[in-house]
Tab-separated table of C-alpha atoms and ligand atoms in Angstrom:
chain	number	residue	atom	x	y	z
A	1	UNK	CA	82.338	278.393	54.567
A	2	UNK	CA	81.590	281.068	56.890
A	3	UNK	CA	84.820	283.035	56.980
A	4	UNK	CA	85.486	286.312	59.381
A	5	UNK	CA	87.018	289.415	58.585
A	6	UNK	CA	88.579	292.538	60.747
A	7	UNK	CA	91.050	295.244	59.986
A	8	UNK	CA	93.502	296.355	62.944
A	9	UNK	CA	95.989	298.965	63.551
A	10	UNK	CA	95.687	302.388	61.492
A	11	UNK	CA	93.667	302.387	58.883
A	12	UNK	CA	95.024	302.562	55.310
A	13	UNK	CA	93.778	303.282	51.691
A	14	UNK	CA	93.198	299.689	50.022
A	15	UNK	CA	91.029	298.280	53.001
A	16	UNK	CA	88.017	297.912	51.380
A	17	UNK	CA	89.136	297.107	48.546
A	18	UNK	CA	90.826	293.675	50.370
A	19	UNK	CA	87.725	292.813	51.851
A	20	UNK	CA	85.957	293.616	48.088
A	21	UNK	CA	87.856	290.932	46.773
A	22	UNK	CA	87.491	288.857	49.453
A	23	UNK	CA	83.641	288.985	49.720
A	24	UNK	CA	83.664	288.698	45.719
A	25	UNK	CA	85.773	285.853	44.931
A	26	UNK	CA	84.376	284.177	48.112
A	27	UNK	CA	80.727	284.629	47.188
A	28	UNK	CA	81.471	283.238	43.376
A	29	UNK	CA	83.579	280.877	43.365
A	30	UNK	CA	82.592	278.816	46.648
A	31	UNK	CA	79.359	280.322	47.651
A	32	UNK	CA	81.041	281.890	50.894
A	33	UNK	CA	79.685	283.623	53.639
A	34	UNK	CA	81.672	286.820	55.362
A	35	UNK	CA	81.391	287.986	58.513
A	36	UNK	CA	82.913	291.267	59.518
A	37	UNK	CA	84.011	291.836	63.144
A	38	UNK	CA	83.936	295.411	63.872
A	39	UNK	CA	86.817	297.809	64.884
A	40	UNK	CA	90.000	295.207	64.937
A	41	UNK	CA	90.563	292.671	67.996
A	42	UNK	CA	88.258	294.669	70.012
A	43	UNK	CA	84.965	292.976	67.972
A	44	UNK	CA	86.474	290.042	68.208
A	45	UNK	CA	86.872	289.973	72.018
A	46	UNK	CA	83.219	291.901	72.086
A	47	UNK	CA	82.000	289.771	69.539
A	48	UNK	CA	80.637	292.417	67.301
A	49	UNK	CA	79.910	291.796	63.879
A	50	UNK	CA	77.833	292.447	60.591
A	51	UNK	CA	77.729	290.802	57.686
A	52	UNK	CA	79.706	291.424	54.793
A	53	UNK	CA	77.752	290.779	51.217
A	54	UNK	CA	78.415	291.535	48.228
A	55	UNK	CA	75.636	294.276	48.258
A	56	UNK	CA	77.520	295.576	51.705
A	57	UNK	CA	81.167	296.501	49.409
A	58	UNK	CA	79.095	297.857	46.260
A	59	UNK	CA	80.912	301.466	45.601
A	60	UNK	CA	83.639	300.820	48.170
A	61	UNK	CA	86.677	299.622	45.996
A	62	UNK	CA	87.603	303.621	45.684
A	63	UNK	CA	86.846	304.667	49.330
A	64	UNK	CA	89.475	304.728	51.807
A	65	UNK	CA	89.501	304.013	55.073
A	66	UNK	CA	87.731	300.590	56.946
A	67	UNK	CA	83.905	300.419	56.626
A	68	UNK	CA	84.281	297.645	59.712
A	69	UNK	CA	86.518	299.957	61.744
A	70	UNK	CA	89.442	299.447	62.975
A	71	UNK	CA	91.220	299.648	66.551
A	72	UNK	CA	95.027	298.864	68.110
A	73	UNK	CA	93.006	296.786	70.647
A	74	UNK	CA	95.771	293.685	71.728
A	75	UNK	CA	93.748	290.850	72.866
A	76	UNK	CA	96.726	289.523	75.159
A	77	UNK	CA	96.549	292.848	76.528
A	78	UNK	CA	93.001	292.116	77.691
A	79	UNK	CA	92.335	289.821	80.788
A	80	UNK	CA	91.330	286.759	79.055
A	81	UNK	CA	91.270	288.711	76.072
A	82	UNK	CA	92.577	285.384	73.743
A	83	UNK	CA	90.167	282.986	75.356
A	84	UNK	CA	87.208	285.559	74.843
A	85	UNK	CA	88.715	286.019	71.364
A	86	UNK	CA	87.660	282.173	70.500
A	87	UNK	CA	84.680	281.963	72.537
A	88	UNK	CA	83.305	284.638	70.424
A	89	UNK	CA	85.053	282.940	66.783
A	90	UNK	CA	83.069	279.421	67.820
A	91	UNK	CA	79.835	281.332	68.999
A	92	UNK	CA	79.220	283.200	65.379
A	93	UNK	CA	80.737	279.584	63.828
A	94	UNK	CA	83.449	281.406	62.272
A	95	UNK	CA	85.456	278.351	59.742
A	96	UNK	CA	88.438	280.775	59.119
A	97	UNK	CA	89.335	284.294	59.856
A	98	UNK	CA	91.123	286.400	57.457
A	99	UNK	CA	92.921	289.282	59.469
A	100	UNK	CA	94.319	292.398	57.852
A	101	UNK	CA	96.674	294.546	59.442
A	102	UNK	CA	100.069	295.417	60.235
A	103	UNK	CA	102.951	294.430	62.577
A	104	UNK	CA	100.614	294.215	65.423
A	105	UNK	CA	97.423	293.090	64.234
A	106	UNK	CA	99.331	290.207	62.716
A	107	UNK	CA	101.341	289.176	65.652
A	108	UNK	CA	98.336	288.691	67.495
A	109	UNK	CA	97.020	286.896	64.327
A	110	UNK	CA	100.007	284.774	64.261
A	111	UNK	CA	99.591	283.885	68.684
A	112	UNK	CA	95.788	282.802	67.749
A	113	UNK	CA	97.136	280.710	65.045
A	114	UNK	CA	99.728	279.059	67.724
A	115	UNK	CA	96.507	278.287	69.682
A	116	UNK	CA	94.496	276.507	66.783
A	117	UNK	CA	92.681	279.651	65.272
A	118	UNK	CA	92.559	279.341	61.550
A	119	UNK	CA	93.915	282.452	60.432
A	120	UNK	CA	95.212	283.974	57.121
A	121	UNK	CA	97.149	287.028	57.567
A	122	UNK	CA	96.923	290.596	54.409
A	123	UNK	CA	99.454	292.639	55.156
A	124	UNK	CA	98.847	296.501	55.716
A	125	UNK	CA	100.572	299.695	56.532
A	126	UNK	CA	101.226	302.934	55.183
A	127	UNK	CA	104.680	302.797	56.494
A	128	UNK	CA	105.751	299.870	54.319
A	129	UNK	CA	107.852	298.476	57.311
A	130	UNK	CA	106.190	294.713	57.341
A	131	UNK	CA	108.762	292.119	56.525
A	132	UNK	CA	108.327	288.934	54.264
A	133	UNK	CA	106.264	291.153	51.653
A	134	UNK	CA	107.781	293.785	49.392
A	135	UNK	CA	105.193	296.202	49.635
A	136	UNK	CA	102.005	296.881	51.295
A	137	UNK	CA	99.143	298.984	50.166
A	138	UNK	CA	98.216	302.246	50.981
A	139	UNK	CA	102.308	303.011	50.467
A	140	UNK	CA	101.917	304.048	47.160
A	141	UNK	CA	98.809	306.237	47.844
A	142	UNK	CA	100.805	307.820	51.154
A	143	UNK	CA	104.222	308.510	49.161
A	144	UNK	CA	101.692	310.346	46.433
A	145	UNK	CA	99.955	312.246	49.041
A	146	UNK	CA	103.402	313.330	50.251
A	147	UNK	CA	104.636	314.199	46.861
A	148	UNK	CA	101.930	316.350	46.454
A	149	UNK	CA	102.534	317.833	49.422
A	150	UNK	CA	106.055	318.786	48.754
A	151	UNK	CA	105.711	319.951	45.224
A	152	UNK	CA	103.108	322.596	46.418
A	153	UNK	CA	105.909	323.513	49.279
A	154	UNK	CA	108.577	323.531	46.894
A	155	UNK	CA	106.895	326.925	45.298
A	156	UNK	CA	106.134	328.721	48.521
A	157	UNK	CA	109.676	328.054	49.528
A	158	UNK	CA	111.276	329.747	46.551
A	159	UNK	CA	108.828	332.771	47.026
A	160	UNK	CA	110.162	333.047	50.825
A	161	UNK	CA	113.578	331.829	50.476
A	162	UNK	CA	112.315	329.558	53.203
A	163	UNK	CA	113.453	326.504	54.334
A	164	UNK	CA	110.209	324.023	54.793
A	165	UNK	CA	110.322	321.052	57.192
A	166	UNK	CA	108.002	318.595	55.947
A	167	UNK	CA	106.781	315.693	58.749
A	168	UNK	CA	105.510	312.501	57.507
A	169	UNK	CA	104.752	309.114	59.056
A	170	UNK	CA	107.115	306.475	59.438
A	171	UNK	CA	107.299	305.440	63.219
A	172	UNK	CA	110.337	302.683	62.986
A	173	UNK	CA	111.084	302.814	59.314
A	174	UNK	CA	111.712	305.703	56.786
A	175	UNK	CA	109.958	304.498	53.893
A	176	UNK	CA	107.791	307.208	53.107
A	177	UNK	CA	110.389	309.927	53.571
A	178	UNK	CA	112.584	308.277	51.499
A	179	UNK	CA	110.222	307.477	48.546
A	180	UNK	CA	108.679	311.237	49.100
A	181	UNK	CA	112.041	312.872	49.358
A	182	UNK	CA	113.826	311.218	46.024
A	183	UNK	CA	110.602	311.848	44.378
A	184	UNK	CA	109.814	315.625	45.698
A	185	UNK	CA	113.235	316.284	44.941
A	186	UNK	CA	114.126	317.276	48.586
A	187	UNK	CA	117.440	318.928	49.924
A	188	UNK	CA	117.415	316.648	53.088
A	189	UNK	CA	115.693	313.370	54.507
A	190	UNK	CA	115.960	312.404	57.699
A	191	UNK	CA	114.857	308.494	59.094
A	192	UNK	CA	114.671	306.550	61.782
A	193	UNK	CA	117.411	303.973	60.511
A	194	UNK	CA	119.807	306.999	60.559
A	195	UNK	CA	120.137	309.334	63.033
A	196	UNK	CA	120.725	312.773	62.615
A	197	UNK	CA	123.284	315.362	63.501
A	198	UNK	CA	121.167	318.696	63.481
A	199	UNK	CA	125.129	320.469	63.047
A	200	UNK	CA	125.445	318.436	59.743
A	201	UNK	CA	122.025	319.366	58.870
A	202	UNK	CA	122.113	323.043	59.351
A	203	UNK	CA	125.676	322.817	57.623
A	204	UNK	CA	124.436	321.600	54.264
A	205	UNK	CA	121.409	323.654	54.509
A	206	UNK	CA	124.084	326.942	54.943
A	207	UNK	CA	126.414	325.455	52.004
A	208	UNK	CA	123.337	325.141	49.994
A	209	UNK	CA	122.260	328.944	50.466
A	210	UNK	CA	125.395	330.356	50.406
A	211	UNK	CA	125.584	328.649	46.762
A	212	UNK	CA	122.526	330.996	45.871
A	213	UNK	CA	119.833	328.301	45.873
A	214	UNK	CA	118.001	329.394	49.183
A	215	UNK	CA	114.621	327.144	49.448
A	216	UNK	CA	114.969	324.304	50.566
A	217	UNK	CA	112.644	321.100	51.693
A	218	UNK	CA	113.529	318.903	54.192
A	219	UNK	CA	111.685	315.744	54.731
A	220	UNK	CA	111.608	314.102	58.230
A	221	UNK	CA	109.941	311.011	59.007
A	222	UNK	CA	108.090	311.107	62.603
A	223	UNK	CA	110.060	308.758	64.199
A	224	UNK	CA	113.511	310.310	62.949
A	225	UNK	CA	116.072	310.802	66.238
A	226	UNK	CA	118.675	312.804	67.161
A	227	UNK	CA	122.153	311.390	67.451
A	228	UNK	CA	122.443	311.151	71.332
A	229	UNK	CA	123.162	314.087	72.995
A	230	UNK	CA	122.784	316.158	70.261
A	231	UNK	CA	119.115	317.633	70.503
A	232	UNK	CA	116.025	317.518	72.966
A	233	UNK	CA	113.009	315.559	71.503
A	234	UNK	CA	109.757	315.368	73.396
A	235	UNK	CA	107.622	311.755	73.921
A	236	UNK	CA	104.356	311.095	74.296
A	237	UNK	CA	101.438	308.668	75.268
A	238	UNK	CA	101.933	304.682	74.956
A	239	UNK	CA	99.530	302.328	73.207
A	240	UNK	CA	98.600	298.607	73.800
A	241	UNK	CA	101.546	297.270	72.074
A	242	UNK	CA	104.252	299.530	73.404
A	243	UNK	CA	104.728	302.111	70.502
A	244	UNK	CA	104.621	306.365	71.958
A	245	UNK	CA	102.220	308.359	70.449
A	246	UNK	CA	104.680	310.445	67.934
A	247	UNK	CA	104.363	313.692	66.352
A	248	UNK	CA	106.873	316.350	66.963
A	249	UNK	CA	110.099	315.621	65.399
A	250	UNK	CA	109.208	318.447	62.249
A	251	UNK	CA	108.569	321.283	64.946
A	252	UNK	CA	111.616	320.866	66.676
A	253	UNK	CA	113.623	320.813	63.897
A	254	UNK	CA	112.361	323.635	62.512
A	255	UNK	CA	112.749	325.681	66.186
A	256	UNK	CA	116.899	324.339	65.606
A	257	UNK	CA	117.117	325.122	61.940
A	258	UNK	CA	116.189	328.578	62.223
A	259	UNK	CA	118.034	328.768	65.420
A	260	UNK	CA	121.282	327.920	64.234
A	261	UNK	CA	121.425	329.243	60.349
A	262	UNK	CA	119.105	332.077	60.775
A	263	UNK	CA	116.840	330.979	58.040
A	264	UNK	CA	113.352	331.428	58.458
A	265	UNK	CA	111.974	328.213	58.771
A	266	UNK	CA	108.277	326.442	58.888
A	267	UNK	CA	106.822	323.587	59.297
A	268	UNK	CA	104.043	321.324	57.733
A	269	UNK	CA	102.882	317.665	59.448
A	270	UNK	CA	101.316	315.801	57.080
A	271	UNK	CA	100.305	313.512	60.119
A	272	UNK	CA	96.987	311.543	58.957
A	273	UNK	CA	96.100	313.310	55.683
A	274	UNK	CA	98.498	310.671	54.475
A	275	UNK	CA	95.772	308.151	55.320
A	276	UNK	CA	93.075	309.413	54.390
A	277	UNK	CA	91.035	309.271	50.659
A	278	UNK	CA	91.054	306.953	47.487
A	279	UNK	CA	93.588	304.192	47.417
A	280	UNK	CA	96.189	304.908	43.754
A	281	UNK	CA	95.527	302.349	41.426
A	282	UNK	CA	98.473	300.543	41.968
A	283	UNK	CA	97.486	300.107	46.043
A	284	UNK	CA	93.553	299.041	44.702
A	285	UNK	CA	94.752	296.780	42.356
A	286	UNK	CA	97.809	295.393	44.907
A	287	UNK	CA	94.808	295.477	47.256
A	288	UNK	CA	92.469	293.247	45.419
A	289	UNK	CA	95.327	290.578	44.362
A	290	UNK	CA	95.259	290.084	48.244
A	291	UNK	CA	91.842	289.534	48.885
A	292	UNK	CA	91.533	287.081	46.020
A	293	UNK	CA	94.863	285.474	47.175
A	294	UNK	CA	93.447	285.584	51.069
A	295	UNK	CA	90.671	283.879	50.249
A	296	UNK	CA	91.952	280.952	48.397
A	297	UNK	CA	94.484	280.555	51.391
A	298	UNK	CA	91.602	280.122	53.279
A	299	UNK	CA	89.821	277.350	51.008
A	300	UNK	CA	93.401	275.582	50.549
A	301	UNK	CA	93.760	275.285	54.302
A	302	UNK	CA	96.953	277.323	54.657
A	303	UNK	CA	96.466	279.059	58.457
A	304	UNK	CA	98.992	280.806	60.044
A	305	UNK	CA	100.032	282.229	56.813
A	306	UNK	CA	99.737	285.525	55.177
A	307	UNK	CA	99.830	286.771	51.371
A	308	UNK	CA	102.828	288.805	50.003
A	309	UNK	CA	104.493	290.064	47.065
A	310	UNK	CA	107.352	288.919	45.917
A	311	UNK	CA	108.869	289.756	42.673
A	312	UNK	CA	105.817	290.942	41.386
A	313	UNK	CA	103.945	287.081	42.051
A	314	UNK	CA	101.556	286.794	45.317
A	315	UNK	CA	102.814	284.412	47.378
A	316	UNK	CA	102.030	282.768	51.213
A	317	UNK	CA	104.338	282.832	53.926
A	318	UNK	CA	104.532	282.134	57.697
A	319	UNK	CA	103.112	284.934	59.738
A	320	UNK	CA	106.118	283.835	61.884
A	321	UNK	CA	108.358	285.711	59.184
A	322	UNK	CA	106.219	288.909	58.801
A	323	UNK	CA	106.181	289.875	62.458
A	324	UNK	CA	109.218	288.278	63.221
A	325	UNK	CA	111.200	292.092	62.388
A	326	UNK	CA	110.386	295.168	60.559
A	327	UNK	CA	111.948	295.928	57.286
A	328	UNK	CA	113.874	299.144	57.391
A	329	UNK	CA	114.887	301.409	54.430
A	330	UNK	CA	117.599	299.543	52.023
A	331	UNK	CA	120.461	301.673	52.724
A	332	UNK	CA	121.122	301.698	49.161
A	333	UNK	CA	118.534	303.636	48.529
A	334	UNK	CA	119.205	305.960	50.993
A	335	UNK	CA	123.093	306.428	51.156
A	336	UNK	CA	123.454	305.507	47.459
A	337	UNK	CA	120.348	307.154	45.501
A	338	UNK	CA	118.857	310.132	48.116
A	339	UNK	CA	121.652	311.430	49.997
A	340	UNK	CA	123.091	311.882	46.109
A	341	UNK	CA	120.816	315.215	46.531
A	342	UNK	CA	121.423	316.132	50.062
A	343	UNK	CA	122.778	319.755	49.145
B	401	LIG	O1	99.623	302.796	60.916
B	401	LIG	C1	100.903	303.316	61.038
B	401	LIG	C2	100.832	304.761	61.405
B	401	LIG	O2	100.230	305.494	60.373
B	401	LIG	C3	102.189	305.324	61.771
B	401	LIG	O3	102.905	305.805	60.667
B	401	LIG	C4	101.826	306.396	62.766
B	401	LIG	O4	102.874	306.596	63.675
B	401	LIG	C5	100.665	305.829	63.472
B	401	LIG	O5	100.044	304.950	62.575
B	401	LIG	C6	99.669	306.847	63.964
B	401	LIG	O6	98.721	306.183	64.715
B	401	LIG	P1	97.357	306.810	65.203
B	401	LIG	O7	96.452	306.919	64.003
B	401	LIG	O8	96.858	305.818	66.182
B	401	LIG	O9	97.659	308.145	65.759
């Protein structure tokens, strides 16, 4: 078969390492041929491609990033972006695509498969937030890089009797603050599920140093809001698919912490460090169960479907399900396991 590949939407560690496994188990086991359209939707629509061997993925199962690019190009976006989209599938005889990507890339995914593309979806995000799958690589690898992060702050802060605002990703959903906060042992996480009341905040921050322990970390996910009314937050640019351009959250907390307890506050934003470098082990081999699942999707026929892990087995479901609504932090882990340690 001659089967097409693209990645979409911010790039993630565990992206080669898909199309690895794809290219590999494709090439063996049926004799496959992969094409690779560069730089998301927008190859498609531009019909850009090159060829994906397996000489082309030797050395890349460590490397993060997309070596085809990627891009939050929307095809329905694009005047006769969809149409252009299969014009350019038929003229490179693609049999199947396999498309890789997140909320966004998917839900276009799952629109071409409406019109008679044959598609199978991976799913991918650092931010964990795509439904009908447990997890998603490049999670693991971000909540690490976080971790990391915070442990280094957690000395600083003691030496300074600072308080450290630490900004990570998580535009809708508070998955990586939650997993980095529990697990860099910090004194306050904020998410989007949950918004905040900076006067609760800066109370248990005071409570905390008037007990004698005076560093303290809090961890705020980007897209973390104030409870109306409560705080000025600034907004930015809008892409193709409707979601602001965020970044900012961490600095004006900080401005209000210091503000209001008289701490001496700073700030770090991890902002696309968390992105960047080798997928974990967990996220490569997560990664390459994918691929070799995608791929055998594709030879059984089973479009408009994407792979996902459930209790620990790979399974296929309807794209329908996985861009259908995001999956937010369980609030059991938040209320009943990190907020334990919000003093
Ligand atoms: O891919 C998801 C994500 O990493 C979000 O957590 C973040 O808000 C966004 O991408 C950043 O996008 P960009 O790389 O386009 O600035």
């Amino acid at each position: 078969m001659r089967v097409g590949m693209l990645t979409g939407g911010g790039d993630c560690p565990g992206l080669n390492a898909v199309m690895r496994a794809v290219v590999r188990k494709g090439d063996h086991t049926w004799g496959d041929e992969v094409i690779g359209f560069l730089d998301g939707w927008r190859g498609v629509i531009e019909g850009r491609t090159r060829p994906l061997d397996v000489a082309a993925m030797r050395g890349t199962l460590p490397r993060g990033g997309t070596i085809l690019g990627s891009s939050r190009t929307n095809p329905f976006k694009v005047d006769g972006g969809a149409e252009r989209c299969q014009a350019s599938l038929a003229e490179a005889r693609i049999d199947a695509l396999v498309a890789i990507g997140g909320e966004d890339t998917l839900g276009v995914a799952h629109r071409l498969a409406d019109l008679g593309v044959a598609v199978v979806g991976v799913p991918k995000t650092i931010d964990n937030d795509l439904n009908a799958t447990e997890v998603t690589f490049g999670f693991d690898t971000a909540v690490q890089i976080c971790v990391d992060a915070i442990d280094r702050l957690h000395t600083t802060a003691e030496s300074h009797d600072r308080v450290m605002v630490v900004e990570v990703m998580g535009r809708h959903a508070g998955h990586i603050a939650t997993w980095a906060g529990i697990a860099g042992g910090a004194t306050m996480i904020l998410v989007p599920e949950e918004p905040f009341d900076i006067d609760e905040v800066c109370a248990a921050l005071k409570e905390r140093h008037e007990q004698g322990r005076f560093a303290s970390i809090v961890v705020v996910a980007e897209g973390a809001v104030p409870r109306a009314g409560t705080m000025a937050v600034a907004s930015g640019e809008v892409d193709q698919f409707g979601h602001v351009r965020l970044g900012g959250i961490g600095n004006n907390l900080a401005v209000e912490i210091e503000e209001r307890t008289g701490f001496e506050t700073r700030v770090t934003i991890l902002g696309h460090v968390q992105r960047g470098g080798t997928p974990t082990a967990f996220d490569r081999v997560l990664a390459t169960r994918f691929g070799v699942a995608a791929i055998e999707a594709v030879h059984d026929g089973a479009f408009g479907q994407m792979v996902a892990l459930r209790a620990g087995e790979i399974e296929r479901v309807p794209l329908a399900d996985a861009v259908g609504e995001l999956k937010l932090v369980d609030p059991g882990l938040y209320h009943g396991v990190a907020e334990v340690f919000f003093h």
